[in-house]
GROMACS .gro file of N, CA and C in nm:
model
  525
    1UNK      N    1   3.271   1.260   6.530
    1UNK     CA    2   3.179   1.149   6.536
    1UNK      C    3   3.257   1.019   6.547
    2UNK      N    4   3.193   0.921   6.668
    2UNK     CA    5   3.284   0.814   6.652
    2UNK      C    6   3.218   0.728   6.605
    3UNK      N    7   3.255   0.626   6.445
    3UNK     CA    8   3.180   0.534   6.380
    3UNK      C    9   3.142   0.393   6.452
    4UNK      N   10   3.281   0.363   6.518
    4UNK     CA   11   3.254   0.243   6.536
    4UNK      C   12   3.379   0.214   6.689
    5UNK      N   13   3.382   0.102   6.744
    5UNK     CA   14   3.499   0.089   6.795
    5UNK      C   15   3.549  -0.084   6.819
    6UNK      N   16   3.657  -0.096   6.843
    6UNK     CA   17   3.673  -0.220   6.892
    6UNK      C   18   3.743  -0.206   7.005
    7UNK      N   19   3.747  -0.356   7.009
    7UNK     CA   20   3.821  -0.366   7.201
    7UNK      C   21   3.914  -0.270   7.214
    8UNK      N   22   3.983  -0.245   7.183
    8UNK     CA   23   4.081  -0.129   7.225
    8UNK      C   24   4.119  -0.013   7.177
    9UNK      N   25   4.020   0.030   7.029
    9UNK     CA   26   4.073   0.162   6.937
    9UNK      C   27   3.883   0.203   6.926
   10UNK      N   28   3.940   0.315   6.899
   10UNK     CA   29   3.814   0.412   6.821
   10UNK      C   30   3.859   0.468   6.691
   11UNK      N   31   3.746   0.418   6.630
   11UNK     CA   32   3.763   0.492   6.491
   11UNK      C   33   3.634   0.617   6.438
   12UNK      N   34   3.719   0.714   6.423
   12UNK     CA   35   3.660   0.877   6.446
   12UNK      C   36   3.675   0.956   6.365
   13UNK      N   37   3.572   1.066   6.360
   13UNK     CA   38   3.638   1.146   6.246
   13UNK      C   39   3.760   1.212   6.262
   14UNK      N   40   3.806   1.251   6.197
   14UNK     CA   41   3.947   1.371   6.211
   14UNK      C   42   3.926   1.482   6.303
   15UNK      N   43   4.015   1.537   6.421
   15UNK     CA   44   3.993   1.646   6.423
   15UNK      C   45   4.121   1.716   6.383
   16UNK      N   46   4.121   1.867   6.465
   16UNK     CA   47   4.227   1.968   6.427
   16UNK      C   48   4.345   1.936   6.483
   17UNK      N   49   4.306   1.861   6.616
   17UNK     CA   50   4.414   1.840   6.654
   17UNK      C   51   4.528   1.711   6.648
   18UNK      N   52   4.482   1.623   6.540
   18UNK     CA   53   4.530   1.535   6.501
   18UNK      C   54   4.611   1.579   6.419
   19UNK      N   55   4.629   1.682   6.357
   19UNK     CA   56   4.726   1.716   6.246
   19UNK      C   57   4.898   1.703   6.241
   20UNK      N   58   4.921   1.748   6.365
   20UNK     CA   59   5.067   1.754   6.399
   20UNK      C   60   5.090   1.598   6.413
   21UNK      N   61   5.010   1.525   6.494
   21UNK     CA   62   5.092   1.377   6.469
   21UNK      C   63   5.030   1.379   6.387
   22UNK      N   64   4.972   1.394   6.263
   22UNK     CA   65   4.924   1.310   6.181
   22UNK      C   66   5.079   1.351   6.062
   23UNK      N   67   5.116   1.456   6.039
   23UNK     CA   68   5.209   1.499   5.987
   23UNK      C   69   5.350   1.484   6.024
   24UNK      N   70   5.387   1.474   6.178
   24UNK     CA   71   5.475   1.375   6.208
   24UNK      C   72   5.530   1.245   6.201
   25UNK      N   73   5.383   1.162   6.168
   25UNK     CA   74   5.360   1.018   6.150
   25UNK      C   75   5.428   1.027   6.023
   26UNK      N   76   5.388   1.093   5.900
   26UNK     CA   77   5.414   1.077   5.766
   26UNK      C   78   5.545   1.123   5.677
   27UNK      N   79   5.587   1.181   5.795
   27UNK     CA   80   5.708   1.223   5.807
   27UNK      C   81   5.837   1.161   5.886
   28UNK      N   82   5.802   1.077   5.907
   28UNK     CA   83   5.910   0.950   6.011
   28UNK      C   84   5.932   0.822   5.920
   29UNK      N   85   6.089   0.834   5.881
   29UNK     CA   86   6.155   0.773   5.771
   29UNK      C   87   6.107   0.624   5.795
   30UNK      N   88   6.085   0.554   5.950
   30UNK     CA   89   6.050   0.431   5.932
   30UNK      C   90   5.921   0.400   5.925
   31UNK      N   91   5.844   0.505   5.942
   31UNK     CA   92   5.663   0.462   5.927
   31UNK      C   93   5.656   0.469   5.766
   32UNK      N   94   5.710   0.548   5.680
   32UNK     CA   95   5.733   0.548   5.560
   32UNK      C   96   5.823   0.524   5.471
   33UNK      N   97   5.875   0.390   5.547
   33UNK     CA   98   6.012   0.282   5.435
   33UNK      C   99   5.950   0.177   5.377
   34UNK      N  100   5.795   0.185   5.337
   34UNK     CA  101   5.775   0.093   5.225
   34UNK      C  102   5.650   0.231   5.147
   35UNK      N  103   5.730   0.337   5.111
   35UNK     CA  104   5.659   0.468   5.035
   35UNK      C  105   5.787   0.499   4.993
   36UNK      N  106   5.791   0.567   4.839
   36UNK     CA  107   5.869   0.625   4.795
   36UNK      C  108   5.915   0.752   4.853
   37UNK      N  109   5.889   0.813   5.016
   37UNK     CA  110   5.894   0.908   5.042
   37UNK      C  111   5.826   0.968   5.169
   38UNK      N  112   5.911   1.046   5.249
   38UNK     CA  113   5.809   1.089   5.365
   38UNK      C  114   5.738   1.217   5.268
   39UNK      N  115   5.694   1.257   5.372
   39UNK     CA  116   5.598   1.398   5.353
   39UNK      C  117   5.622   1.501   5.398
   40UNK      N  118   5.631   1.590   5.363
   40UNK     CA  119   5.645   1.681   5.397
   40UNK      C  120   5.524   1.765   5.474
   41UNK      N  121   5.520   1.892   5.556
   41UNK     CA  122   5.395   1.905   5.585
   41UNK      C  123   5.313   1.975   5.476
   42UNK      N  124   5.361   2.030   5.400
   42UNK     CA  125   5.262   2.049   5.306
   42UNK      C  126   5.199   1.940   5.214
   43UNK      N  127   5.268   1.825   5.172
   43UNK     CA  128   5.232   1.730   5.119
   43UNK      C  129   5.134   1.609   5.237
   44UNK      N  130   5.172   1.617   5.344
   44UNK     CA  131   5.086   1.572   5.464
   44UNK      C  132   4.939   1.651   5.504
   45UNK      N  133   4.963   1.777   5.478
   45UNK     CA  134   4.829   1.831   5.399
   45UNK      C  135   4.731   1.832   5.341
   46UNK      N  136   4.754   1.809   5.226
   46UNK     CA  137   4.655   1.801   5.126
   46UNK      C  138   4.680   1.639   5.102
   47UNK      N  139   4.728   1.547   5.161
   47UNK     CA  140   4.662   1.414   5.218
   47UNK      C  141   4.570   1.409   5.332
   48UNK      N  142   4.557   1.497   5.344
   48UNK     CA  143   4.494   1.509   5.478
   48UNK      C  144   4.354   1.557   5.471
   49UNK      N  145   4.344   1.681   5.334
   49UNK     CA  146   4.219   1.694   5.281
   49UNK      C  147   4.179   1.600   5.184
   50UNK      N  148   4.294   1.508   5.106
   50UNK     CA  149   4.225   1.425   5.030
   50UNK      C  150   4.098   1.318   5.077
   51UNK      N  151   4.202   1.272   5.267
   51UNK     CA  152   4.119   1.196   5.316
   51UNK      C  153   3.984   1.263   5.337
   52UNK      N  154   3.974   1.416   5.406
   52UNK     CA  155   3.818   1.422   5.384
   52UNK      C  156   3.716   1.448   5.286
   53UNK      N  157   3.811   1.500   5.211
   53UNK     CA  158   3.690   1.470   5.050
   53UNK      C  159   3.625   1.357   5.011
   54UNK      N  160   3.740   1.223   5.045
   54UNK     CA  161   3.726   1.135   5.011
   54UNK      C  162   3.544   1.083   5.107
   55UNK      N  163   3.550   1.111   5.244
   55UNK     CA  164   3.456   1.100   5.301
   55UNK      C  165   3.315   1.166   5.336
   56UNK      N  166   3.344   1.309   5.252
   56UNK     CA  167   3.229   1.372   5.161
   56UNK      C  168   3.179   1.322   5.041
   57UNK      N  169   3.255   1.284   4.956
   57UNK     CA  170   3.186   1.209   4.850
   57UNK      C  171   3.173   1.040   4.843
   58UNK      N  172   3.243   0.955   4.937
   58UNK     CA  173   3.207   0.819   4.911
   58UNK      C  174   3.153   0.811   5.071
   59UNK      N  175   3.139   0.893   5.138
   59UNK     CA  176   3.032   0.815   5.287
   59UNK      C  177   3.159   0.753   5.361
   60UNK      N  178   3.280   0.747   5.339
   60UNK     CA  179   3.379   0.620   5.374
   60UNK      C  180   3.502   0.666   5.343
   61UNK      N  181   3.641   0.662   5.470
   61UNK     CA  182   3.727   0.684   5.419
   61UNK      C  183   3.873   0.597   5.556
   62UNK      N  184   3.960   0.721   5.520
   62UNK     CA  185   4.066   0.672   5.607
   62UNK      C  186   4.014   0.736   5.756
   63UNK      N  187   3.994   0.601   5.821
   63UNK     CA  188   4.005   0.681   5.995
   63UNK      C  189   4.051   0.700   6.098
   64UNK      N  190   4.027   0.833   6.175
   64UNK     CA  191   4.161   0.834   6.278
   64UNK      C  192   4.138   0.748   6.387
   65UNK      N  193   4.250   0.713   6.435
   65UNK     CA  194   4.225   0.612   6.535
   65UNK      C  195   4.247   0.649   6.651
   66UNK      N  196   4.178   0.617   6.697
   66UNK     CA  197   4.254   0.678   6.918
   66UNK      C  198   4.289   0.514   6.962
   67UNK      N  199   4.335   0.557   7.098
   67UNK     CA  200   4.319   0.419   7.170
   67UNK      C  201   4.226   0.432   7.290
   68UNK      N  202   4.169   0.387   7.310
   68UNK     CA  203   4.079   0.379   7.491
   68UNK      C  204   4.125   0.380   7.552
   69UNK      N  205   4.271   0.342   7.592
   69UNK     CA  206   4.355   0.356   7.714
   69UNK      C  207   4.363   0.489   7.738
   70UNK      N  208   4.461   0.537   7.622
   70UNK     CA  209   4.512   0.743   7.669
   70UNK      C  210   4.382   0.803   7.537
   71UNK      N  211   4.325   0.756   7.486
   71UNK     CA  212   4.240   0.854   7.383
   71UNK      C  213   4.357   0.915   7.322
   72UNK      N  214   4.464   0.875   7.259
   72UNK     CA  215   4.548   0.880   7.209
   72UNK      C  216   4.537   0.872   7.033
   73UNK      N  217   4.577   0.975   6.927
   73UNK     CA  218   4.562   0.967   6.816
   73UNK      C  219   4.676   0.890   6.817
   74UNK      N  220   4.662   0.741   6.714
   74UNK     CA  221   4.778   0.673   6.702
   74UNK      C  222   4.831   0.672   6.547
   75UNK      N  223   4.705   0.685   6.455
   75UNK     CA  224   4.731   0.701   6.339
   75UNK      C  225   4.591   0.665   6.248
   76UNK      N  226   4.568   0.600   6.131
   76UNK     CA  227   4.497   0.602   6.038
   76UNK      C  228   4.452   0.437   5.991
   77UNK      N  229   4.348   0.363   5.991
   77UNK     CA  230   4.289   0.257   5.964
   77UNK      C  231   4.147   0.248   5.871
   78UNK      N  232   4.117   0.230   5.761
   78UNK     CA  233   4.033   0.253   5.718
   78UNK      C  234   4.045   0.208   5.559
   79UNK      N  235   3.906   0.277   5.451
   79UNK     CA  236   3.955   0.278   5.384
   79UNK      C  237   3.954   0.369   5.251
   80UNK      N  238   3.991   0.303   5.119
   80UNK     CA  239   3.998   0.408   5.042
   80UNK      C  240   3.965   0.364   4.870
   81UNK      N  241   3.919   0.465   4.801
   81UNK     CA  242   3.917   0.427   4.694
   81UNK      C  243   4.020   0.421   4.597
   82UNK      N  244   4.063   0.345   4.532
   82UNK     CA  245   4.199   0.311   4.492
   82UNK      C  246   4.117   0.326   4.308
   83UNK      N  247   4.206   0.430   4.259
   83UNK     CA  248   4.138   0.490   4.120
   83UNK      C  249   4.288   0.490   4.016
   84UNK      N  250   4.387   0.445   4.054
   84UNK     CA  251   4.550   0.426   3.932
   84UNK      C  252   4.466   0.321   3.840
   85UNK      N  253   4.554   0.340   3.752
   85UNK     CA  254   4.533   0.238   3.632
   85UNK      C  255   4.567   0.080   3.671
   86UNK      N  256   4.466   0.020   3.666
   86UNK     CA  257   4.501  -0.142   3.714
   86UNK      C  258   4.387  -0.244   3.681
   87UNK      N  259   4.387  -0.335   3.632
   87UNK     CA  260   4.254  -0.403   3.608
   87UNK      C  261   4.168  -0.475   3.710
   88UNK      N  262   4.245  -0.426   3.859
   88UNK     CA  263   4.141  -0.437   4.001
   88UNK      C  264   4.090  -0.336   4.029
   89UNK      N  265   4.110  -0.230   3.940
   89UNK     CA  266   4.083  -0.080   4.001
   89UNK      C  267   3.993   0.004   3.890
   90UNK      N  268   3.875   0.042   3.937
   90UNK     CA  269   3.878   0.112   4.085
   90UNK      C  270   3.826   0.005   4.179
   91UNK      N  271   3.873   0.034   4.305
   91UNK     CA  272   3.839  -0.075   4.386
   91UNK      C  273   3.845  -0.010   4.562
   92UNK      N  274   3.743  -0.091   4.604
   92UNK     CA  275   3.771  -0.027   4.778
   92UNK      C  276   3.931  -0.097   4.834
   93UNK      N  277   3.987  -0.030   4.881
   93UNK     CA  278   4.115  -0.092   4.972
   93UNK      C  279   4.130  -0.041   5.072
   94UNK      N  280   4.152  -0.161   5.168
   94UNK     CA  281   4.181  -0.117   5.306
   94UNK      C  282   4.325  -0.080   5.327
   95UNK      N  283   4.380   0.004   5.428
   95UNK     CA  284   4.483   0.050   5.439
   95UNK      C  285   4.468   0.071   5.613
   96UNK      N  286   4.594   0.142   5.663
   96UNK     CA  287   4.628   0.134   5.762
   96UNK      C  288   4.795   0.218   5.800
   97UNK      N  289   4.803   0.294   5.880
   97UNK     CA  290   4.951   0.367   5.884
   97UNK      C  291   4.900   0.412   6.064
   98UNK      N  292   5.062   0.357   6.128
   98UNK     CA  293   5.048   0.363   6.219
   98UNK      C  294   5.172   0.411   6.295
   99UNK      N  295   5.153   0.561   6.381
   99UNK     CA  296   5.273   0.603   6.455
   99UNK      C  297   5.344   0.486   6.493
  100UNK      N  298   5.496   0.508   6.555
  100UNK     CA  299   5.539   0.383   6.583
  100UNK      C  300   5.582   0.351   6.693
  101UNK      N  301   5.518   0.407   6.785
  101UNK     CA  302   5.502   0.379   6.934
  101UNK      C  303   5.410   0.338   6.939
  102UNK      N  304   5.305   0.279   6.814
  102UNK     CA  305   5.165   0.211   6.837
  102UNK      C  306   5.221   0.087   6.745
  103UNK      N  307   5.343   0.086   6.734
  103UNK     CA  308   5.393  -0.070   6.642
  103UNK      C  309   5.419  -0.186   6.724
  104UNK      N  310   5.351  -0.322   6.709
  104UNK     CA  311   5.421  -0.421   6.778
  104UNK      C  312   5.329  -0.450   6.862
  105UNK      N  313   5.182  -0.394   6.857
  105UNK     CA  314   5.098  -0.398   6.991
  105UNK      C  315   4.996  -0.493   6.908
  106UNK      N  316   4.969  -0.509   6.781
  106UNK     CA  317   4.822  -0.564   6.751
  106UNK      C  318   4.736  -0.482   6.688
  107UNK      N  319   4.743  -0.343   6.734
  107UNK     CA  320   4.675  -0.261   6.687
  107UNK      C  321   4.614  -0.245   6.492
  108UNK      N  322   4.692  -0.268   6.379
  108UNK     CA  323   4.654  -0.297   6.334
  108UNK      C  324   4.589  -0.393   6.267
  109UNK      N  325   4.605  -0.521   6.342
  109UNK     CA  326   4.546  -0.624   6.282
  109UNK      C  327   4.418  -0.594   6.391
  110UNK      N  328   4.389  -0.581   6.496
  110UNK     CA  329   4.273  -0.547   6.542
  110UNK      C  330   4.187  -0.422   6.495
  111UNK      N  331   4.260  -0.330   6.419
  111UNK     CA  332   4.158  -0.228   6.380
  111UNK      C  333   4.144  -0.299   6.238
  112UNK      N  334   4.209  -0.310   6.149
  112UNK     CA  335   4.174  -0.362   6.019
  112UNK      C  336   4.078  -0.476   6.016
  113UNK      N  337   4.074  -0.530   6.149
  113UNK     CA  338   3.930  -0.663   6.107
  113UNK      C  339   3.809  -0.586   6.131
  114UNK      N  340   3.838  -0.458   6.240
  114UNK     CA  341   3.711  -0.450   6.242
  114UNK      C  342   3.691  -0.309   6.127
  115UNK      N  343   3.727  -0.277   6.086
  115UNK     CA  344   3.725  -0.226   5.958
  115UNK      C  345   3.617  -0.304   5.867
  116UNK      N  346   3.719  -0.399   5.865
  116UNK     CA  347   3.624  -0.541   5.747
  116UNK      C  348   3.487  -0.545   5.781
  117UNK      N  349   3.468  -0.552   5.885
  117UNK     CA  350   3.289  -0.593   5.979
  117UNK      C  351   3.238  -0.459   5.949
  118UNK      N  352   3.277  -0.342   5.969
  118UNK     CA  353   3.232  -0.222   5.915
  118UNK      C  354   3.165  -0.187   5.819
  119UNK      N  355   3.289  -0.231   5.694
  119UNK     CA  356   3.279  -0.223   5.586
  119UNK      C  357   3.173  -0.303   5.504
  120UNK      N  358   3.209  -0.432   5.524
  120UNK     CA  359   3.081  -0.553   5.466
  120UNK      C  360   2.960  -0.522   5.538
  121UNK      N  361   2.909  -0.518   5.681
  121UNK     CA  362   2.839  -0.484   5.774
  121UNK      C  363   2.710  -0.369   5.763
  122UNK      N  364   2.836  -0.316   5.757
  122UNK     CA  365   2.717  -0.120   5.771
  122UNK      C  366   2.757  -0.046   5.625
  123UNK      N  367   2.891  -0.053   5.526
  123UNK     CA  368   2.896   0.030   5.424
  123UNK      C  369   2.840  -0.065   5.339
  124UNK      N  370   2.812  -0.200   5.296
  124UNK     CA  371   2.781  -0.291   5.206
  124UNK      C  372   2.873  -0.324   5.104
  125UNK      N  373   3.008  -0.317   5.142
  125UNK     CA  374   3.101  -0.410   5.049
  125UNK      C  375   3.121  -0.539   4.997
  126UNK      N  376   3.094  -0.554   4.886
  126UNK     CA  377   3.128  -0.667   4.840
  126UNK      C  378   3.265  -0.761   4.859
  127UNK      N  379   3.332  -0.701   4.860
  127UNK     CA  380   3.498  -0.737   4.852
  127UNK      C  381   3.583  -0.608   4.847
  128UNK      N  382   3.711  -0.621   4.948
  128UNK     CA  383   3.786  -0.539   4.964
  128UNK      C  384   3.935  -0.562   4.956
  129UNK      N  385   4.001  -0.485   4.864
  129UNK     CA  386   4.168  -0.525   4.835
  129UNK      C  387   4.259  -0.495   4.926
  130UNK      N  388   4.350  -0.518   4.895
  130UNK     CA  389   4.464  -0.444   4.968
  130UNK      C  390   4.579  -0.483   4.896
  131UNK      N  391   4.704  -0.400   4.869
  131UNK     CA  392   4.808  -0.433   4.814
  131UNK      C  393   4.915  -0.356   4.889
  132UNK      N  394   5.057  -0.381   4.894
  132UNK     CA  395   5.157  -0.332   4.955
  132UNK      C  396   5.285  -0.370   4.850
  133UNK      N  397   5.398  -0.295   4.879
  133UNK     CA  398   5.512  -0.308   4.820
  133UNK      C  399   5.551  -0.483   4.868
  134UNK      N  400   5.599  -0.575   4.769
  134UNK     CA  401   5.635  -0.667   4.765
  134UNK      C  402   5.674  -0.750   4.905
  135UNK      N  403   5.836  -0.600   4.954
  135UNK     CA  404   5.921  -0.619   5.034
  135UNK      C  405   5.843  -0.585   5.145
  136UNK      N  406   5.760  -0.522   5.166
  136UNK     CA  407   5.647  -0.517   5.323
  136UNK      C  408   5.607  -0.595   5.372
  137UNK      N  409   5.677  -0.665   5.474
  137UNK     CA  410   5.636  -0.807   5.516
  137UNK      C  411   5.528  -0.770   5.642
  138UNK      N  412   5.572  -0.653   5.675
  138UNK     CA  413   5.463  -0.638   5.789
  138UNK      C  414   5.370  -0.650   5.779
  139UNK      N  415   5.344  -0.545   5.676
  139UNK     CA  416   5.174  -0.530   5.620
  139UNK      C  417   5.146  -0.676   5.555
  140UNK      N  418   5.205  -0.723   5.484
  140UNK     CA  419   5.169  -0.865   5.457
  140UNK      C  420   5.100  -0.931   5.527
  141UNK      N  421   5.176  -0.917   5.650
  141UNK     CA  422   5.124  -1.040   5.786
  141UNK      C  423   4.993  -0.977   5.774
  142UNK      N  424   4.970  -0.872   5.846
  142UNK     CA  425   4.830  -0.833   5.854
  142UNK      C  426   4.725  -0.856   5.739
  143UNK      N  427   4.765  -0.811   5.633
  143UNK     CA  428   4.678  -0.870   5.546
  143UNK      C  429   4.644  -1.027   5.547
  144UNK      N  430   4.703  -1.146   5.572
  144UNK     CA  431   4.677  -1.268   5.621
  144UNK      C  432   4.615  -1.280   5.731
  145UNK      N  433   4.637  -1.223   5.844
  145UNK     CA  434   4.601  -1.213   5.956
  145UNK      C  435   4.477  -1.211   5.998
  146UNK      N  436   4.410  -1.119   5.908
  146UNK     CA  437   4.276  -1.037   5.845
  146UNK      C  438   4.199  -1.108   5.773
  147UNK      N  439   4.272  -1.248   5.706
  147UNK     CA  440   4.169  -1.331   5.563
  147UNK      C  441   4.146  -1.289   5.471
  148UNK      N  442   4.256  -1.182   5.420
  148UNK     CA  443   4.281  -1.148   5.276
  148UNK      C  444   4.347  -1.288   5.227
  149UNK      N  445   4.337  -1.295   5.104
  149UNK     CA  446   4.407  -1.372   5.027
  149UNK      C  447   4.514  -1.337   4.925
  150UNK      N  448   4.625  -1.367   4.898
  150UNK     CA  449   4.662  -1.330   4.766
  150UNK      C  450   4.605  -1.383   4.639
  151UNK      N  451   4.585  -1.234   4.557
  151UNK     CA  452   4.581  -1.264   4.434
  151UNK      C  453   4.670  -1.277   4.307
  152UNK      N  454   4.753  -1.190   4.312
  152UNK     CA  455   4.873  -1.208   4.209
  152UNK      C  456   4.955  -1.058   4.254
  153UNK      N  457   5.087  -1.025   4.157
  153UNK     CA  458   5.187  -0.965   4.191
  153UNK      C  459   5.164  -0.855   4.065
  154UNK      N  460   5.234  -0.741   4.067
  154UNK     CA  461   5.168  -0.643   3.969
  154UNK      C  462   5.277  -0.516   3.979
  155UNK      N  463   5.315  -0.453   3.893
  155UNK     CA  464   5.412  -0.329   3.908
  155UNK      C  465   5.282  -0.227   3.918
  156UNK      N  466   5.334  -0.142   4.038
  156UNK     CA  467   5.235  -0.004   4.067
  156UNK      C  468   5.259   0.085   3.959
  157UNK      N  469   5.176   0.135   3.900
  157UNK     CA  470   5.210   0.207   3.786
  157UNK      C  471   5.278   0.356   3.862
  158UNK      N  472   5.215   0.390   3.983
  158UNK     CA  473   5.287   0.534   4.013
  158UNK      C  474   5.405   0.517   4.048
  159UNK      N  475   5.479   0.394   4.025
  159UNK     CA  476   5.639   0.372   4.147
  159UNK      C  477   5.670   0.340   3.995
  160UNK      N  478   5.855   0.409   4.029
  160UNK     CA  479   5.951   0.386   3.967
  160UNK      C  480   5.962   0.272   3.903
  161UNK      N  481   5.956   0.239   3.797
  161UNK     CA  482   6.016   0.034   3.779
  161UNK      C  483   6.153   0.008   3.838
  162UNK      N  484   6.259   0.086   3.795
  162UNK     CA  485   6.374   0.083   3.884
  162UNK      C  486   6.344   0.064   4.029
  163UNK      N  487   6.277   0.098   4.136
  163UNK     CA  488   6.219   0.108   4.291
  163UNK      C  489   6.205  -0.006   4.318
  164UNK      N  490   6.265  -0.041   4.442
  164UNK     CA  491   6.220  -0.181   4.542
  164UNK      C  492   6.089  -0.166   4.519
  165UNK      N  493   6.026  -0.060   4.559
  165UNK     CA  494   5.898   0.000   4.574
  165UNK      C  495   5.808  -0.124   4.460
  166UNK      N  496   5.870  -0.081   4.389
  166UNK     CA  497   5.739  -0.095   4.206
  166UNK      C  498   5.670  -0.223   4.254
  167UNK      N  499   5.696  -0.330   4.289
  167UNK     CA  500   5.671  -0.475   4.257
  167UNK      C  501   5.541  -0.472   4.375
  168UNK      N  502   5.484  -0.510   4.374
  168UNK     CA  503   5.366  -0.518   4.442
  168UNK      C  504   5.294  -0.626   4.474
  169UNK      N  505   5.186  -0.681   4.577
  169UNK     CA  506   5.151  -0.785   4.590
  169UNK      C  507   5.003  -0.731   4.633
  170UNK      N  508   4.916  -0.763   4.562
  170UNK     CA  509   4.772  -0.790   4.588
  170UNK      C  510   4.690  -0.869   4.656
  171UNK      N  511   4.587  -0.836   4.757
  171UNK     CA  512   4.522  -0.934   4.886
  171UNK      C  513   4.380  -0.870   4.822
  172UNK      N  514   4.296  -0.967   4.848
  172UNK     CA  515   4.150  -0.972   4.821
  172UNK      C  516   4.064  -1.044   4.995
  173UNK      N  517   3.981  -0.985   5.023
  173UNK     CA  518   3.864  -1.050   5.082
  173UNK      C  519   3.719  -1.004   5.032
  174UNK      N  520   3.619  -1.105   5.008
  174UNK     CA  521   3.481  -1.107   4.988
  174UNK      C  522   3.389  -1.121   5.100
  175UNK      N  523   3.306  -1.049   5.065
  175UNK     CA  524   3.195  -1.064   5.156
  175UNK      C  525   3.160  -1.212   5.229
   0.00000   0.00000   0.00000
């Protein structure tokens, strides 16, 4: 089923055959140098069913993305319920992970807005977070890009305190 689209991506459900890049993606040391870790395919797995549980029980989750040009799976835009210990949480957060032959194009700052319009639009969100490792300047941009705001800085409770990783930076947008 395709939910929604914008000028140049579709956002869709999962199929079967998204798996291999989807497990390749998560497994490529530079799509995952602000994660404590690639994936393995078994651990790319059962992320993979997390995402659809997640969209059996909340109506809403991570989605796959094509492009309109090649109908190309490029990777994942959407969002998620964010349930760690934190006094923003539980909370909706948008997220985004993108093969990296789809890096450098726009692509996620054009799927993540329209995410937002989605989300406020047709799921009825009030406000939606987003946070990234400190040192992620990429994702940063996008989160600005988008009209998140920062809210404050915060150690992830699942990351190492020792870890570049731990230090964190929090983005908010409201309805």
């Amino acid at each position: 089923m395709v939910y929604f689209e914008s000028t140049r991506l579709i956002f869709r459900d999962w199929e079967s055959g998204d798996l291999d890049s989807f497990r390749k993606m998560n497994a490529d040391e530079h799509v995952m140098s602000y994660f404590p870790q690639t994936l393995s395919c078994d651990e790319a797995d059962k992320f993979y069913d997390r995402i659809q549980q997640e969209f059996e029980h909340h109506g809403y989750g991570l989605f796959a993305v094509e492009t309109k040009e090649k109908n190309e799976f490029i990777g994942f835009i959407g969002f998620h319920r964010a349930t760690f210990e934190e006094d923003f949480t539980p909370c909706v957060e948008i997220g985004y992970r993108l093969k990296r032959p789809a890096w450098g194009k726009g692509y996620a700052t054009e799927g993540a807005r329209a995410c937002l319009d989605y989300g406020f639009g047709k799921l009825g969100f009030d406000e939606v977070f987003s946070f990234t490792a400190k040192i992620n300047h990429p994702s940063k941009a996008v989160m600005n890009k988008i009209g998140l705001h920062f809210v404050k800085e915060f150690n992830h409770p699942k990351i190492d305190l020792s870890s570049d990783l731990c230090r964190h930076v929090l983005y908010k947008i409201e309805k």
